[in-house]
Amino acid sequence: MLKVIAQDFIRHEFLETVRPLYQELVEKTRQEKECVSYHLFTDQKDPGYFIFIEEWPDRAALDAHCQTEHFRRLVPLIDSYQTREGTFLLMDAFSAAADS
Amino acid sequence: MLKVIAQDFIRHEFLETVRPLYQELVEKTRQEKECVSYHLFTDQKDPGYFIFIEEWPDRAALDAHCQTEHFRRLVPLIDSYQTREGTFLLMDAFSAAADS
């Protein structure tokens, strides 16, 4: 199982512009067969700071998500309103046992 | 509902030292009555980068968590092995409707 945090930084004067784009991205992504979970949040201190918390079965499923029509259309459009490049973090569940 | 991301940065030579501390912190926190969810992850690129994804009913529940015996005992101990100060992010669920 692959957990993902993706972060976007949007110019405040375009918050109303990106809102329906994020809404569509969330709706369409949740319809993807391999999407385990996909939730969007905003920082309580900064309404232009958007945080996705995602779960996918594996990296191939995440890569397939990034190739969907909705991702390829909506993400560059959202990014055109960003203050700086977004970040993403691929994570494994913590295990109390040592890996090595 | 309050969503939280908390991040810790641990010196690699102390990963085996902090592992049981994190394990106990996760176990005890999940037993808190008000804990909705509490999951710990590590960055696939950096085993010293620990990420909690938490959910609490409200800020008061999070503040109560930070006052528990296990939090007050384990977190400073874990922090004694950090490379730099941890961060935390308090988030609201995204809403497609404008807030104002």
PDB file of C-alpha atoms in Angstrom:
ATOM      1  CA  MET A   1       0.000   0.000   0.000  1.00  0.00           C
ATOM      2  CA  LEU A   2       1.335   3.430  -0.963  1.00  0.00           C
ATOM      3  CA  LYS A   3       0.443   6.564   0.995  1.00  0.00           C
ATOM      4  CA  VAL A   4       0.958   9.952  -0.664  1.00  0.00           C
ATOM      5  CA  ILE A   5       0.930  13.566   0.510  1.00  0.00           C
ATOM      6  CA  ALA A   6       0.825  16.080  -2.336  1.00  0.00           C
ATOM      7  CA  GLN A   7       0.980  19.803  -1.625  1.00  0.00           C
ATOM      8  CA  ASP A   8      -0.043  22.774  -3.789  1.00  0.00           C
ATOM      9  CA  PHE A   9       0.546  26.466  -3.146  1.00  0.00           C
ATOM     10  CA  ILE A  10      -2.029  28.656  -4.867  1.00  0.00           C
ATOM     11  CA  ARG A  11      -2.110  32.431  -5.305  1.00  0.00           C
ATOM     12  CA  HIS A  12      -4.834  33.783  -3.048  1.00  0.00           C
ATOM     13  CA  GLU A  13      -6.469  35.871  -5.780  1.00  0.00           C
ATOM     14  CA  PHE A  14      -7.204  32.649  -7.672  1.00  0.00           C
ATOM     15  CA  LEU A  15      -8.749  30.568  -4.867  1.00  0.00           C
ATOM     16  CA  GLU A  16     -12.235  30.808  -6.358  1.00  0.00           C
ATOM     17  CA  THR A  17     -10.842  29.858  -9.768  1.00  0.00           C
ATOM     18  CA  VAL A  18      -9.170  26.674  -8.561  1.00  0.00           C
ATOM     19  CA  ARG A  19     -11.983  25.532  -6.255  1.00  0.00           C
ATOM     20  CA  PRO A  20     -14.141  23.898  -8.975  1.00  0.00           C
ATOM     21  CA  LEU A  21     -11.010  22.438 -10.590  1.00  0.00           C
ATOM     22  CA  TYR A  22     -10.038  20.736  -7.326  1.00  0.00           C
ATOM     23  CA  GLN A  23     -13.625  19.617  -6.856  1.00  0.00           C
ATOM     24  CA  GLU A  24     -13.664  17.923 -10.262  1.00  0.00           C
ATOM     25  CA  LEU A  25     -10.218  16.395  -9.673  1.00  0.00           C
ATOM     26  CA  VAL A  26     -11.369  14.875  -6.376  1.00  0.00           C
ATOM     27  CA  GLU A  27     -14.632  13.554  -7.823  1.00  0.00           C
ATOM     28  CA  LYS A  28     -13.059  11.996 -10.916  1.00  0.00           C
ATOM     29  CA  THR A  29     -10.088  10.548  -9.029  1.00  0.00           C
ATOM     30  CA  ARG A  30     -12.352   8.848  -6.511  1.00  0.00           C
ATOM     31  CA  GLN A  31     -14.059   7.138  -9.430  1.00  0.00           C
ATOM     32  CA  GLU A  32     -10.777   5.553 -10.528  1.00  0.00           C
ATOM     33  CA  LYS A  33     -10.967   1.816 -10.002  1.00  0.00           C
ATOM     34  CA  GLU A  34      -7.650   1.627  -8.161  1.00  0.00           C
ATOM     35  CA  CYS A  35      -8.112   4.669  -5.921  1.00  0.00           C
ATOM     36  CA  VAL A  36      -8.149   3.515  -2.281  1.00  0.00           C
ATOM     37  CA  SER A  37      -8.639   6.987  -0.813  1.00  0.00           C
ATOM     38  CA  TYR A  38      -8.170  10.565  -1.979  1.00  0.00           C
ATOM     39  CA  HIS A  39      -8.871  13.492   0.333  1.00  0.00           C
ATOM     40  CA  LEU A  40      -8.113  17.180  -0.029  1.00  0.00           C
ATOM     41  CA  PHE A  41      -7.467  19.567   2.864  1.00  0.00           C
ATOM     42  CA  THR A  42      -6.414  23.171   3.354  1.00  0.00           C
ATOM     43  CA  ASP A  43      -4.047  24.593   5.953  1.00  0.00           C
ATOM     44  CA  GLN A  44      -5.966  26.426   8.680  1.00  0.00           C
ATOM     45  CA  LYS A  45      -3.330  29.182   8.513  1.00  0.00           C
ATOM     46  CA  ASP A  46      -3.166  29.564   4.728  1.00  0.00           C
ATOM     47  CA  PRO A  47      -6.196  29.025   2.445  1.00  0.00           C
ATOM     48  CA  GLY A  48      -3.858  28.827  -0.565  1.00  0.00           C
ATOM     49  CA  TYR A  49      -2.038  25.797   0.836  1.00  0.00           C
ATOM     50  CA  PHE A  50      -3.796  22.633  -0.413  1.00  0.00           C
ATOM     51  CA  ILE A  51      -2.875  19.168   0.842  1.00  0.00           C
ATOM     52  CA  PHE A  52      -3.933  15.876  -0.724  1.00  0.00           C
ATOM     53  CA  ILE A  53      -3.744  12.724   1.381  1.00  0.00           C
ATOM     54  CA  GLU A  54      -3.969   9.732  -0.940  1.00  0.00           C
ATOM     55  CA  GLU A  55      -3.753   5.980  -0.811  1.00  0.00           C
ATOM     56  CA  TRP A  56      -3.034   3.704  -3.765  1.00  0.00           C
ATOM     57  CA  PRO A  57      -2.381  -0.030  -3.978  1.00  0.00           C
ATOM     58  CA  ASP A  58       1.091   0.564  -5.445  1.00  0.00           C
ATOM     59  CA  ARG A  59       3.242   2.888  -7.507  1.00  0.00           C
ATOM     60  CA  ALA A  60       1.796   1.591 -10.798  1.00  0.00           C
ATOM     61  CA  ALA A  61      -1.690   2.693  -9.690  1.00  0.00           C
ATOM     62  CA  LEU A  62      -0.395   6.160  -8.794  1.00  0.00           C
ATOM     63  CA  ASP A  63       1.381   6.408 -12.141  1.00  0.00           C
ATOM     64  CA  ALA A  64      -1.835   5.373 -13.923  1.00  0.00           C
ATOM     65  CA  HIS A  65      -3.704   8.109 -11.995  1.00  0.00           C
ATOM     66  CA  CYS A  66      -1.190  10.668 -13.275  1.00  0.00           C
ATOM     67  CA  GLN A  67      -1.977   9.567 -16.847  1.00  0.00           C
ATOM     68  CA  THR A  68      -5.766   9.921 -16.628  1.00  0.00           C
ATOM     69  CA  GLU A  69      -7.548  12.524 -18.740  1.00  0.00           C
ATOM     70  CA  HIS A  70      -8.761  14.440 -15.676  1.00  0.00           C
ATOM     71  CA  PHE A  71      -5.281  14.576 -14.104  1.00  0.00           C
ATOM     72  CA  ARG A  72      -3.570  15.655 -17.321  1.00  0.00           C
ATOM     73  CA  ARG A  73      -6.175  18.346 -17.971  1.00  0.00           C
ATOM     74  CA  LEU A  74      -6.829  19.683 -14.451  1.00  0.00           C
ATOM     75  CA  VAL A  75      -3.416  19.557 -12.739  1.00  0.00           C
ATOM     76  CA  PRO A  76      -1.578  21.797 -15.250  1.00  0.00           C
ATOM     77  CA  LEU A  77      -4.533  24.194 -15.128  1.00  0.00           C
ATOM     78  CA  ILE A  78      -4.407  24.321 -11.303  1.00  0.00           C
ATOM     79  CA  ASP A  79      -0.624  24.658 -11.435  1.00  0.00           C
ATOM     80  CA  SER A  80      -0.928  27.731 -13.635  1.00  0.00           C
ATOM     81  CA  TYR A  81      -2.199  29.552 -10.505  1.00  0.00           C
ATOM     82  CA  GLN A  82       0.514  28.359  -8.125  1.00  0.00           C
ATOM     83  CA  THR A  83       2.984  30.546  -6.226  1.00  0.00           C
ATOM     84  CA  ARG A  84       5.644  27.851  -6.379  1.00  0.00           C
ATOM     85  CA  GLU A  85       6.010  24.276  -7.501  1.00  0.00           C
ATOM     86  CA  GLY A  86       4.025  21.683  -5.566  1.00  0.00           C
ATOM     87  CA  THR A  87       5.648  18.848  -3.640  1.00  0.00           C
ATOM     88  CA  PHE A  88       4.828  15.217  -3.148  1.00  0.00           C
ATOM     89  CA  LEU A  89       5.884  12.606  -0.665  1.00  0.00           C
ATOM     90  CA  LEU A  90       5.623   8.822  -1.146  1.00  0.00           C
ATOM     91  CA  MET A  91       5.396   6.964   2.147  1.00  0.00           C
ATOM     92  CA  ASP A  92       5.380   3.490   3.626  1.00  0.00           C
ATOM     93  CA  ALA A  93       3.486   2.560   6.758  1.00  0.00           C
ATOM     94  CA  PHE A  94       5.678   2.616   9.858  1.00  0.00           C
ATOM     95  CA  SER A  95       6.745  -0.769  11.086  1.00  0.00           C
ATOM     96  CA  ALA A  96       8.039  -1.383  14.597  1.00  0.00           C
ATOM     97  CA  ALA A  97      10.297  -4.103  13.203  1.00  0.00           C
ATOM     98  CA  ALA A  98      13.600  -3.039  11.692  1.00  0.00           C
ATOM     99  CA  ASP A  99      13.810  -3.225   7.903  1.00  0.00           C
ATOM    100  CA  SER A 100      17.366  -4.436   7.905  1.00  0.00           C
TER     101      SER A 100
ATOM    102  CA  MET B   1     -13.131  17.403  12.377  1.00  0.00           C
ATOM    103  CA  LEU B   2      -9.465  18.340  12.567  1.00  0.00           C
ATOM    104  CA  LYS B   3      -6.864  16.693  10.345  1.00  0.00           C
ATOM    105  CA  VAL B   4      -3.197  16.908  11.358  1.00  0.00           C
ATOM    106  CA  ILE B   5       0.120  16.124   9.676  1.00  0.00           C
ATOM    107  CA  ALA B   6       3.065  16.072  12.090  1.00  0.00           C
ATOM    108  CA  GLN B   7       6.590  15.526  10.813  1.00  0.00           C
ATOM    109  CA  ASP B   8       9.733  14.397  12.644  1.00  0.00           C
ATOM    110  CA  PHE B   9      13.292  14.283  11.363  1.00  0.00           C
ATOM    111  CA  ILE B  10      15.407  11.680  13.155  1.00  0.00           C
ATOM    112  CA  ARG B  11      19.157  11.079  13.030  1.00  0.00           C
ATOM    113  CA  HIS B  12      19.737   7.875  11.090  1.00  0.00           C
ATOM    114  CA  GLU B  13      22.033   6.361  13.728  1.00  0.00           C
ATOM    115  CA  PHE B  14      19.113   6.428  16.182  1.00  0.00           C
ATOM    116  CA  LEU B  15      16.397   4.833  14.026  1.00  0.00           C
ATOM    117  CA  GLU B  16      16.417   1.604  16.051  1.00  0.00           C
ATOM    118  CA  THR B  17      16.281   3.631  19.270  1.00  0.00           C
ATOM    119  CA  VAL B  18      13.173   5.587  18.286  1.00  0.00           C
ATOM    120  CA  ARG B  19      11.296   2.668  16.702  1.00  0.00           C
ATOM    121  CA  PRO B  20       9.895   1.229  19.978  1.00  0.00           C
ATOM    122  CA  LEU B  21       9.156   4.755  21.218  1.00  0.00           C
ATOM    123  CA  TYR B  22       7.069   5.475  18.138  1.00  0.00           C
ATOM    124  CA  GLN B  23       5.419   2.079  18.472  1.00  0.00           C
ATOM    125  CA  GLU B  24       4.349   2.820  22.040  1.00  0.00           C
ATOM    126  CA  LEU B  25       3.207   6.331  21.102  1.00  0.00           C
ATOM    127  CA  VAL B  26       1.001   4.957  18.324  1.00  0.00           C
ATOM    128  CA  GLU B  27      -0.463   2.198  20.484  1.00  0.00           C
ATOM    129  CA  LYS B  28      -1.242   4.435  23.457  1.00  0.00           C
ATOM    130  CA  THR B  29      -2.592   7.281  21.344  1.00  0.00           C
ATOM    131  CA  ARG B  30      -4.990   4.967  19.530  1.00  0.00           C
ATOM    132  CA  GLN B  31      -6.385   3.997  22.926  1.00  0.00           C
ATOM    133  CA  GLU B  32      -7.313   7.617  23.675  1.00  0.00           C
ATOM    134  CA  LYS B  33     -11.080   7.941  23.733  1.00  0.00           C
ATOM    135  CA  GLU B  34     -11.141  10.928  21.397  1.00  0.00           C
ATOM    136  CA  CYS B  35      -8.612   9.671  18.850  1.00  0.00           C
ATOM    137  CA  VAL B  36     -10.372   9.268  15.485  1.00  0.00           C
ATOM    138  CA  SER B  37      -7.309   8.021  13.615  1.00  0.00           C
ATOM    139  CA  TYR B  38      -3.552   8.108  14.130  1.00  0.00           C
ATOM    140  CA  HIS B  39      -1.191   6.611  11.567  1.00  0.00           C
ATOM    141  CA  LEU B  40       2.567   6.832  11.212  1.00  0.00           C
ATOM    142  CA  PHE B  41       4.488   6.650   7.936  1.00  0.00           C
ATOM    143  CA  THR B  42       8.058   7.041   6.739  1.00  0.00           C
ATOM    144  CA  ASP B  43       9.303   8.729   3.594  1.00  0.00           C
ATOM    145  CA  GLN B  44      10.357   6.159   0.991  1.00  0.00           C
ATOM    146  CA  LYS B  45      13.421   8.325   0.274  1.00  0.00           C
ATOM    147  CA  ASP B  46      14.481   8.990   3.880  1.00  0.00           C
ATOM    148  CA  PRO B  47      13.957   6.470   6.698  1.00  0.00           C
ATOM    149  CA  GLY B  48      14.587   9.233   9.256  1.00  0.00           C
ATOM    150  CA  TYR B  49      11.630  11.272   8.027  1.00  0.00           C
ATOM    151  CA  PHE B  50       8.522  10.235  10.020  1.00  0.00           C
ATOM    152  CA  ILE B  51       5.044  11.491   9.170  1.00  0.00           C
ATOM    153  CA  PHE B  52       1.965  11.203  11.372  1.00  0.00           C
ATOM    154  CA  ILE B  53      -1.453  11.574   9.779  1.00  0.00           C
ATOM    155  CA  GLU B  54      -3.997  12.175  12.518  1.00  0.00           C
ATOM    156  CA  GLU B  55      -7.653  12.939  12.914  1.00  0.00           C
ATOM    157  CA  TRP B  56      -9.276  14.456  15.999  1.00  0.00           C
ATOM    158  CA  PRO B  57     -12.803  15.700  16.670  1.00  0.00           C
ATOM    159  CA  ASP B  58     -11.537  19.208  17.391  1.00  0.00           C
ATOM    160  CA  ARG B  59      -8.616  21.264  18.680  1.00  0.00           C
ATOM    161  CA  ALA B  60      -9.507  20.547  22.320  1.00  0.00           C
ATOM    162  CA  ALA B  61      -9.060  16.804  21.701  1.00  0.00           C
ATOM    163  CA  LEU B  62      -5.667  17.405  20.080  1.00  0.00           C
ATOM    164  CA  ASP B  63      -4.608  19.605  22.994  1.00  0.00           C
ATOM    165  CA  ALA B  64      -5.724  16.889  25.443  1.00  0.00           C
ATOM    166  CA  HIS B  65      -3.634  14.347  23.485  1.00  0.00           C
ATOM    167  CA  CYS B  66      -0.587  16.590  23.911  1.00  0.00           C
ATOM    168  CA  GLN B  67      -1.145  16.543  27.688  1.00  0.00           C
ATOM    169  CA  THR B  68      -1.317  12.749  28.071  1.00  0.00           C
ATOM    170  CA  GLU B  69       1.346  10.918  30.041  1.00  0.00           C
ATOM    171  CA  HIS B  70       2.524   8.971  26.983  1.00  0.00           C
ATOM    172  CA  PHE B  71       2.826  12.100  24.827  1.00  0.00           C
ATOM    173  CA  ARG B  72       4.671  14.097  27.500  1.00  0.00           C
ATOM    174  CA  ARG B  73       7.056  11.234  28.176  1.00  0.00           C
ATOM    175  CA  LEU B  74       7.689   9.861  24.663  1.00  0.00           C
ATOM    176  CA  VAL B  75       7.713  12.945  22.431  1.00  0.00           C
ATOM    177  CA  PRO B  76      10.572  14.770  24.221  1.00  0.00           C
ATOM    178  CA  LEU B  77      12.499  11.491  24.227  1.00  0.00           C
ATOM    179  CA  ILE B  78      11.979  11.013  20.483  1.00  0.00           C
ATOM    180  CA  ASP B  79      12.813  14.679  19.895  1.00  0.00           C
ATOM    181  CA  SER B  80      16.170  14.220  21.625  1.00  0.00           C
ATOM    182  CA  TYR B  81      17.220  12.233  18.528  1.00  0.00           C
ATOM    183  CA  GLN B  82      16.007  14.714  15.923  1.00  0.00           C
ATOM    184  CA  THR B  83      18.133  16.507  13.325  1.00  0.00           C
ATOM    185  CA  ARG B  84      15.879  19.548  13.389  1.00  0.00           C
ATOM    186  CA  GLU B  85      12.629  20.626  14.974  1.00  0.00           C
ATOM    187  CA  GLY B  86       9.500  18.797  13.822  1.00  0.00           C
ATOM    188  CA  THR B  87       6.615  20.530  12.104  1.00  0.00           C
ATOM    189  CA  PHE B  88       2.863  20.229  12.300  1.00  0.00           C
ATOM    190  CA  LEU B  89       0.029  21.289  10.097  1.00  0.00           C
ATOM    191  CA  LEU B  90      -3.613  21.686  11.180  1.00  0.00           C
ATOM    192  CA  MET B  91      -6.011  21.273   8.295  1.00  0.00           C
ATOM    193  CA  ASP B  92      -9.674  21.583   7.376  1.00  0.00           C
ATOM    194  CA  ALA B  93     -11.382  19.407   4.799  1.00  0.00           C
ATOM    195  CA  PHE B  94     -11.574  21.078   1.398  1.00  0.00           C
ATOM    196  CA  SER B  95     -14.958  22.455   0.514  1.00  0.00           C
ATOM    197  CA  ALA B  96     -15.978  23.295  -3.027  1.00  0.00           C
ATOM    198  CA  ALA B  97     -18.120  26.131  -1.683  1.00  0.00           C
ATOM    199  CA  ALA B  98     -16.392  29.426  -0.933  1.00  0.00           C
ATOM    200  CA  ASP B  99     -15.890  30.202   2.738  1.00  0.00           C
ATOM    201  CA  SER B 100     -16.687  33.869   2.335  1.00  0.00           C
TER     202      SER B 100
END
